[in-house]
Amino acid sequence: MISELVIDVQPNEISIAVLEDKKLVEFQKEARNISFSVGDVYLGRIKKLMPGLNAAFVDVGYKKDAFLHYQDLGSNFSRLDKFLKTTLSDKKKLPPLNKFSHFQDINKEGAITDVLKQGDEVLVQIAKEPISTKGPRLTSEISFAGRFLVAMPFGDKVSVSQKIKSGEERARLRQLIQSIKPKNFTVIVRTSAEGVRVAELDLELKSLVKRWEDNMTKLLKVKAPALVYEETGRTVALLRDIFNPSFENIYINDPDVYNEVHNYVGEISPDHTKIVKLYKGELPIFDNFAITKQIKSGFGKHVTFKSGAYLIIEHTEAMHVIDVNSGNRSKSSTGQENTAIDVNLAAADEIARQLRLRDMGGIIVIDFIDMHESDNRQKLFDHMRDLMANDRAKHNILQVSKFGLMQITRQRVRPVMDFNTAEVCPTCFGKGEIKSSILFMEDLEKKINDVVTILKVKKFKLYVHPYIAAFINQGLFSLKWKLKFKYSLGMRIIPNQKLGFLEYKFFDMDKNELDMKDDSLSA
């Protein structure tokens, strides 16, 4: 299987696509000015205690107060709390961690009012981003994640991922980490650490401990609410979680992000820096790798997958519901049971992909086509379990019920990725007023004239729908060359699948969009 990463960096957002054998399997899209990221550490202030929920609302500088449950304080909260109070009371230097090792664990069955009061300052980490009307979910079990290890201050344990099946390897890693682990740090060994040499693990562990020490010094200078530690960039964070030697290419269309990723890959795997490549093509990077088409076909309410069969995907506040339909397969000459299991197995393939692609979390209920034979229901369950074995999100799958329903719970840490794949009317752009399309080229030519004569831009890129680009480029004496000779030889016509049929955008050579919406330009 060929794994590739394609990163599209735009002025206001960054999109990351993971391809397996050229097929889109994961997609992340975030605004570049996003307020929160899972893993960020804040110095917050208790705004309100809720004894009935055994939780507190914490002000971390967001418009909605964040939620901190008693169970998320962690057993080491008394040590963390004393460390924080000592640091804030004497803002000269950080106290050593071993000074707080004698404090007892907090009672697992205790109450939030036993350990916190309104106005208290707390050190918290974002566990879940704001979803719908809810604010961020917090934890006081501060952790710093690396590629192989996760370090947690104020503990003194070593845990090894259950996904490492070899007992001998688990024992090796546990003994190895015990020998290099600093005092008062809990270390979790991730699945990717299997077979890794001690030198690499030791280097990463030291960098994680240094990350804690360097960022906690900010407590000496800030007042709540304040950001203490910002998680690494979304691109690097995703790469840290999924990077493995099977990656063949990482394509990026922005020099700054390219350097960031190139440096990171150089740190974790120097032999693979050559796979990081700066994309310089004329076509938008997602169009070049056929990602735009896959996004538009994969994120709609209806998703087709095999021989006319299709899924209907609905989202509600509480759960996601997926209905499997056989389409024209119902006319097949094979028996109903054979048709049902064939369509259901193919549907499971697509559903497993959709869960990763949309990052669907919470409760997912799938209405498969009814199967009468218990062996077929077991076969479908085993197949879905195998498909989701490599899903990094924590999940649980229940057996198919006699009603043909399968229930899945999947870890949710951010809002589900969803798109409206319907396009605006190409003639009225949603206004309900039709303008003659035969005048489109005349209007476009006026805008080109404005760019050259009023804005004084001689070199620019004009992005249009692929059909319009084909029309402009057709023929030996194409319209493109007529426009070039009339206005500017520095003009480039570039097709863009994201644009509507009669939509266009102008960019200068520094990738800055030229605002052509002001009608006064053509006055």
PDB file of N, CA and C in Angstrom, residues 264-312:
ATOM      1  N   TYR A 264      11.046  18.557  10.810  1.00  0.00           N
ATOM      2  CA  TYR A 264      10.517  17.562  11.739  1.00  0.00           C
ATOM      3  C   TYR A 264      10.874  16.145  11.287  1.00  0.00           C
ATOM      4  N   VAL A 265      10.688  15.868  10.002  1.00  0.00           N
ATOM      5  CA  VAL A 265      11.033  14.539   9.481  1.00  0.00           C
ATOM      6  C   VAL A 265      12.529  14.291   9.642  1.00  0.00           C
ATOM      7  N   GLY A 266      13.321  15.360   9.478  1.00  0.00           N
ATOM      8  CA  GLY A 266      14.764  15.219   9.668  1.00  0.00           C
ATOM      9  C   GLY A 266      15.124  14.833  11.085  1.00  0.00           C
ATOM     10  N   GLU A 267      14.314  15.284  12.059  1.00  0.00           N
ATOM     11  CA  GLU A 267      14.580  14.953  13.451  1.00  0.00           C
ATOM     12  C   GLU A 267      14.209  13.507  13.779  1.00  0.00           C
ATOM     13  N   ILE A 268      13.026  13.069  13.265  1.00  0.00           N
ATOM     14  CA  ILE A 268      12.543  11.747  13.675  1.00  0.00           C
ATOM     15  C   ILE A 268      13.009  10.629  12.756  1.00  0.00           C
ATOM     16  N   SER A 269      13.325  10.958  11.500  1.00  0.00           N
ATOM     17  CA  SER A 269      13.753   9.922  10.563  1.00  0.00           C
ATOM     18  C   SER A 269      14.589  10.554   9.454  1.00  0.00           C
ATOM     19  N   PRO A 270      15.856  10.844   9.721  1.00  0.00           N
ATOM     20  CA  PRO A 270      16.705  11.552   8.749  1.00  0.00           C
ATOM     21  C   PRO A 270      16.775  10.895   7.374  1.00  0.00           C
ATOM     22  N   ASP A 271      16.588   9.590   7.314  1.00  0.00           N
ATOM     23  CA  ASP A 271      16.685   8.898   6.023  1.00  0.00           C
ATOM     24  C   ASP A 271      15.489   9.178   5.117  1.00  0.00           C
ATOM     25  N   HIS A 272      14.426   9.791   5.662  1.00  0.00           N
ATOM     26  CA  HIS A 272      13.205   9.984   4.883  1.00  0.00           C
ATOM     27  C   HIS A 272      12.950  11.444   4.504  1.00  0.00           C
ATOM     28  N   THR A 273      13.926  12.318   4.705  1.00  0.00           N
ATOM     29  CA  THR A 273      13.699  13.727   4.367  1.00  0.00           C
ATOM     30  C   THR A 273      13.434  13.929   2.873  1.00  0.00           C
ATOM     31  N   LYS A 274      13.929  13.013   2.049  1.00  0.00           N
ATOM     32  CA  LYS A 274      13.751  13.160   0.599  1.00  0.00           C
ATOM     33  C   LYS A 274      12.305  12.979   0.169  1.00  0.00           C
ATOM     34  N   ILE A 275      11.450  12.399   1.024  1.00  0.00           N
ATOM     35  CA  ILE A 275      10.046  12.209   0.640  1.00  0.00           C
ATOM     36  C   ILE A 275       9.243  13.492   0.792  1.00  0.00           C
ATOM     37  N   VAL A 276       9.789  14.491   1.514  1.00  0.00           N
ATOM     38  CA  VAL A 276       9.098  15.777   1.685  1.00  0.00           C
ATOM     39  C   VAL A 276       9.396  16.633   0.464  1.00  0.00           C
ATOM     40  N   LYS A 277       8.362  17.000  -0.269  1.00  0.00           N
ATOM     41  CA  LYS A 277       8.539  17.696  -1.541  1.00  0.00           C
ATOM     42  C   LYS A 277       7.683  18.957  -1.605  1.00  0.00           C
ATOM     43  N   LEU A 278       8.277  20.035  -2.104  1.00  0.00           N
ATOM     44  CA  LEU A 278       7.568  21.300  -2.288  1.00  0.00           C
ATOM     45  C   LEU A 278       6.870  21.279  -3.640  1.00  0.00           C
ATOM     46  N   TYR A 279       5.544  21.398  -3.614  1.00  0.00           N
ATOM     47  CA  TYR A 279       4.756  21.369  -4.850  1.00  0.00           C
ATOM     48  C   TYR A 279       4.781  22.752  -5.495  1.00  0.00           C
ATOM     49  N   LYS A 280       5.170  22.814  -6.771  1.00  0.00           N
ATOM     50  CA  LYS A 280       5.276  24.078  -7.494  1.00  0.00           C
ATOM     51  C   LYS A 280       4.420  24.102  -8.758  1.00  0.00           C
ATOM     52  N   GLY A 281       3.511  23.145  -8.895  1.00  0.00           N
ATOM     53  CA  GLY A 281       2.694  23.069 -10.101  1.00  0.00           C
ATOM     54  C   GLY A 281       1.707  24.225 -10.224  1.00  0.00           C
ATOM     55  N   GLU A 282       1.225  24.450 -11.455  1.00  0.00           N
ATOM     56  CA  GLU A 282       0.260  25.514 -11.722  1.00  0.00           C
ATOM     57  C   GLU A 282      -1.122  25.169 -11.178  1.00  0.00           C
ATOM     58  N   LEU A 283      -1.531  23.907 -11.342  1.00  0.00           N
ATOM     59  CA  LEU A 283      -2.846  23.492 -10.860  1.00  0.00           C
ATOM     60  C   LEU A 283      -2.892  23.554  -9.334  1.00  0.00           C
ATOM     61  N   PRO A 284      -4.070  23.874  -8.744  1.00  0.00           N
ATOM     62  CA  PRO A 284      -4.194  23.758  -7.291  1.00  0.00           C
ATOM     63  C   PRO A 284      -3.778  22.354  -6.856  1.00  0.00           C
ATOM     64  N   ILE A 285      -3.079  22.255  -5.740  1.00  0.00           N
ATOM     65  CA  ILE A 285      -2.468  20.989  -5.339  1.00  0.00           C
ATOM     66  C   ILE A 285      -3.500  19.876  -5.173  1.00  0.00           C
ATOM     67  N   PHE A 286      -4.690  20.188  -4.640  1.00  0.00           N
ATOM     68  CA  PHE A 286      -5.715  19.165  -4.471  1.00  0.00           C
ATOM     69  C   PHE A 286      -6.299  18.721  -5.810  1.00  0.00           C
ATOM     70  N   ASP A 287      -6.373  19.620  -6.777  1.00  0.00           N
ATOM     71  CA  ASP A 287      -6.839  19.236  -8.115  1.00  0.00           C
ATOM     72  C   ASP A 287      -5.826  18.316  -8.779  1.00  0.00           C
ATOM     73  N   ASN A 288      -4.553  18.614  -8.576  1.00  0.00           N
ATOM     74  CA  ASN A 288      -3.495  17.835  -9.217  1.00  0.00           C
ATOM     75  C   ASN A 288      -3.498  16.381  -8.759  1.00  0.00           C
ATOM     76  N   PHE A 289      -3.841  16.159  -7.487  1.00  0.00           N
ATOM     77  CA  PHE A 289      -3.847  14.800  -6.937  1.00  0.00           C
ATOM     78  C   PHE A 289      -5.254  14.212  -6.847  1.00  0.00           C
ATOM     79  N   ALA A 290      -6.201  14.806  -7.578  1.00  0.00           N
ATOM     80  CA  ALA A 290      -7.592  14.310  -7.661  1.00  0.00           C
ATOM     81  C   ALA A 290      -8.261  14.236  -6.299  1.00  0.00           C
ATOM     82  N   ILE A 291      -7.880  15.127  -5.397  1.00  0.00           N
ATOM     83  CA  ILE A 291      -8.463  15.130  -4.053  1.00  0.00           C
ATOM     84  C   ILE A 291      -9.769  15.914  -4.027  1.00  0.00           C
ATOM     85  N   THR A 292      -9.834  17.022  -4.756  1.00  0.00           N
ATOM     86  CA  THR A 292     -11.052  17.840  -4.779  1.00  0.00           C
ATOM     87  C   THR A 292     -12.252  17.015  -5.219  1.00  0.00           C
ATOM     88  N   LYS A 293     -12.061  16.214  -6.259  1.00  0.00           N
ATOM     89  CA  LYS A 293     -13.156  15.366  -6.753  1.00  0.00           C
ATOM     90  C   LYS A 293     -13.581  14.346  -5.705  1.00  0.00           C
ATOM     91  N   GLN A 294     -12.603  13.769  -4.992  1.00  0.00           N
ATOM     92  CA  GLN A 294     -12.924  12.779  -3.964  1.00  0.00           C
ATOM     93  C   GLN A 294     -13.639  13.425  -2.773  1.00  0.00           C
ATOM     94  N   ILE A 295     -13.280  14.671  -2.457  1.00  0.00           N
ATOM     95  CA  ILE A 295     -13.956  15.370  -1.363  1.00  0.00           C
ATOM     96  C   ILE A 295     -15.422  15.610  -1.723  1.00  0.00           C
ATOM     97  N   LYS A 296     -15.663  16.076  -2.959  1.00  0.00           N
ATOM     98  CA  LYS A 296     -17.036  16.376  -3.376  1.00  0.00           C
ATOM     99  C   LYS A 296     -17.886  15.116  -3.484  1.00  0.00           C
ATOM    100  N   SER A 297     -17.258  13.997  -3.822  1.00  0.00           N
ATOM    101  CA  SER A 297     -18.025  12.755  -3.958  1.00  0.00           C
ATOM    102  C   SER A 297     -18.121  11.986  -2.647  1.00  0.00           C
ATOM    103  N   GLY A 298     -17.248  12.291  -1.685  1.00  0.00           N
ATOM    104  CA  GLY A 298     -17.195  11.499  -0.465  1.00  0.00           C
ATOM    105  C   GLY A 298     -17.832  12.122   0.755  1.00  0.00           C
ATOM    106  N   PHE A 299     -18.190  13.415   0.689  1.00  0.00           N
ATOM    107  CA  PHE A 299     -18.707  14.088   1.870  1.00  0.00           C
ATOM    108  C   PHE A 299     -20.189  14.425   1.786  1.00  0.00           C
ATOM    109  N   GLY A 300     -20.858  13.966   0.770  1.00  0.00           N
ATOM    110  CA  GLY A 300     -22.274  14.260   0.653  1.00  0.00           C
ATOM    111  C   GLY A 300     -23.132  13.374   1.531  1.00  0.00           C
ATOM    112  N   LYS A 301     -24.421  13.658   1.532  1.00  0.00           N
ATOM    113  CA  LYS A 301     -25.364  12.836   2.288  1.00  0.00           C
ATOM    114  C   LYS A 301     -25.466  11.450   1.668  1.00  0.00           C
ATOM    115  N   HIS A 302     -25.405  11.367   0.321  1.00  0.00           N
ATOM    116  CA  HIS A 302     -25.443  10.092  -0.392  1.00  0.00           C
ATOM    117  C   HIS A 302     -24.035   9.754  -0.870  1.00  0.00           C
ATOM    118  N   VAL A 303     -23.585   8.554  -0.569  1.00  0.00           N
ATOM    119  CA  VAL A 303     -22.253   8.099  -0.980  1.00  0.00           C
ATOM    120  C   VAL A 303     -22.400   6.758  -1.687  1.00  0.00           C
ATOM    121  N   THR A 304     -22.079   6.708  -2.966  1.00  0.00           N
ATOM    122  CA  THR A 304     -22.142   5.450  -3.713  1.00  0.00           C
ATOM    123  C   THR A 304     -20.831   4.696  -3.510  1.00  0.00           C
ATOM    124  N   PHE A 305     -20.897   3.349  -3.573  1.00  0.00           N
ATOM    125  CA  PHE A 305     -19.671   2.594  -3.332  1.00  0.00           C
ATOM    126  C   PHE A 305     -19.499   1.372  -4.223  1.00  0.00           C
ATOM    127  N   LYS A 306     -20.547   0.720  -4.730  1.00  0.00           N
ATOM    128  CA  LYS A 306     -20.305  -0.475  -5.539  1.00  0.00           C
ATOM    129  C   LYS A 306     -21.568  -0.856  -6.299  1.00  0.00           C
ATOM    130  N   SER A 307     -21.459  -0.936  -7.618  1.00  0.00           N
ATOM    131  CA  SER A 307     -22.529  -1.449  -8.486  1.00  0.00           C
ATOM    132  C   SER A 307     -23.892  -0.833  -8.179  1.00  0.00           C
ATOM    133  N   GLY A 308     -23.896   0.487  -7.946  1.00  0.00           N
ATOM    134  CA  GLY A 308     -25.158   1.173  -7.703  1.00  0.00           C
ATOM    135  C   GLY A 308     -25.594   1.206  -6.260  1.00  0.00           C
ATOM    136  N   ALA A 309     -24.949   0.438  -5.375  1.00  0.00           N
ATOM    137  CA  ALA A 309     -25.287   0.485  -3.953  1.00  0.00           C
ATOM    138  C   ALA A 309     -24.797   1.814  -3.364  1.00  0.00           C
ATOM    139  N   TYR A 310     -25.451   2.260  -2.293  1.00  0.00           N
ATOM    140  CA  TYR A 310     -25.086   3.563  -1.746  1.00  0.00           C
ATOM    141  C   TYR A 310     -25.425   3.650  -0.256  1.00  0.00           C
ATOM    142  N   LEU A 311     -24.789   4.636   0.390  1.00  0.00           N
ATOM    143  CA  LEU A 311     -25.038   4.927   1.799  1.00  0.00           C
ATOM    144  C   LEU A 311     -25.777   6.246   1.913  1.00  0.00           C
ATOM    145  N   ILE A 312     -26.624   6.354   2.934  1.00  0.00           N
ATOM    146  CA  ILE A 312     -27.207   7.635   3.311  1.00  0.00           C
ATOM    147  C   ILE A 312     -26.702   7.935   4.721  1.00  0.00           C
TER     148      ILE A 312
END
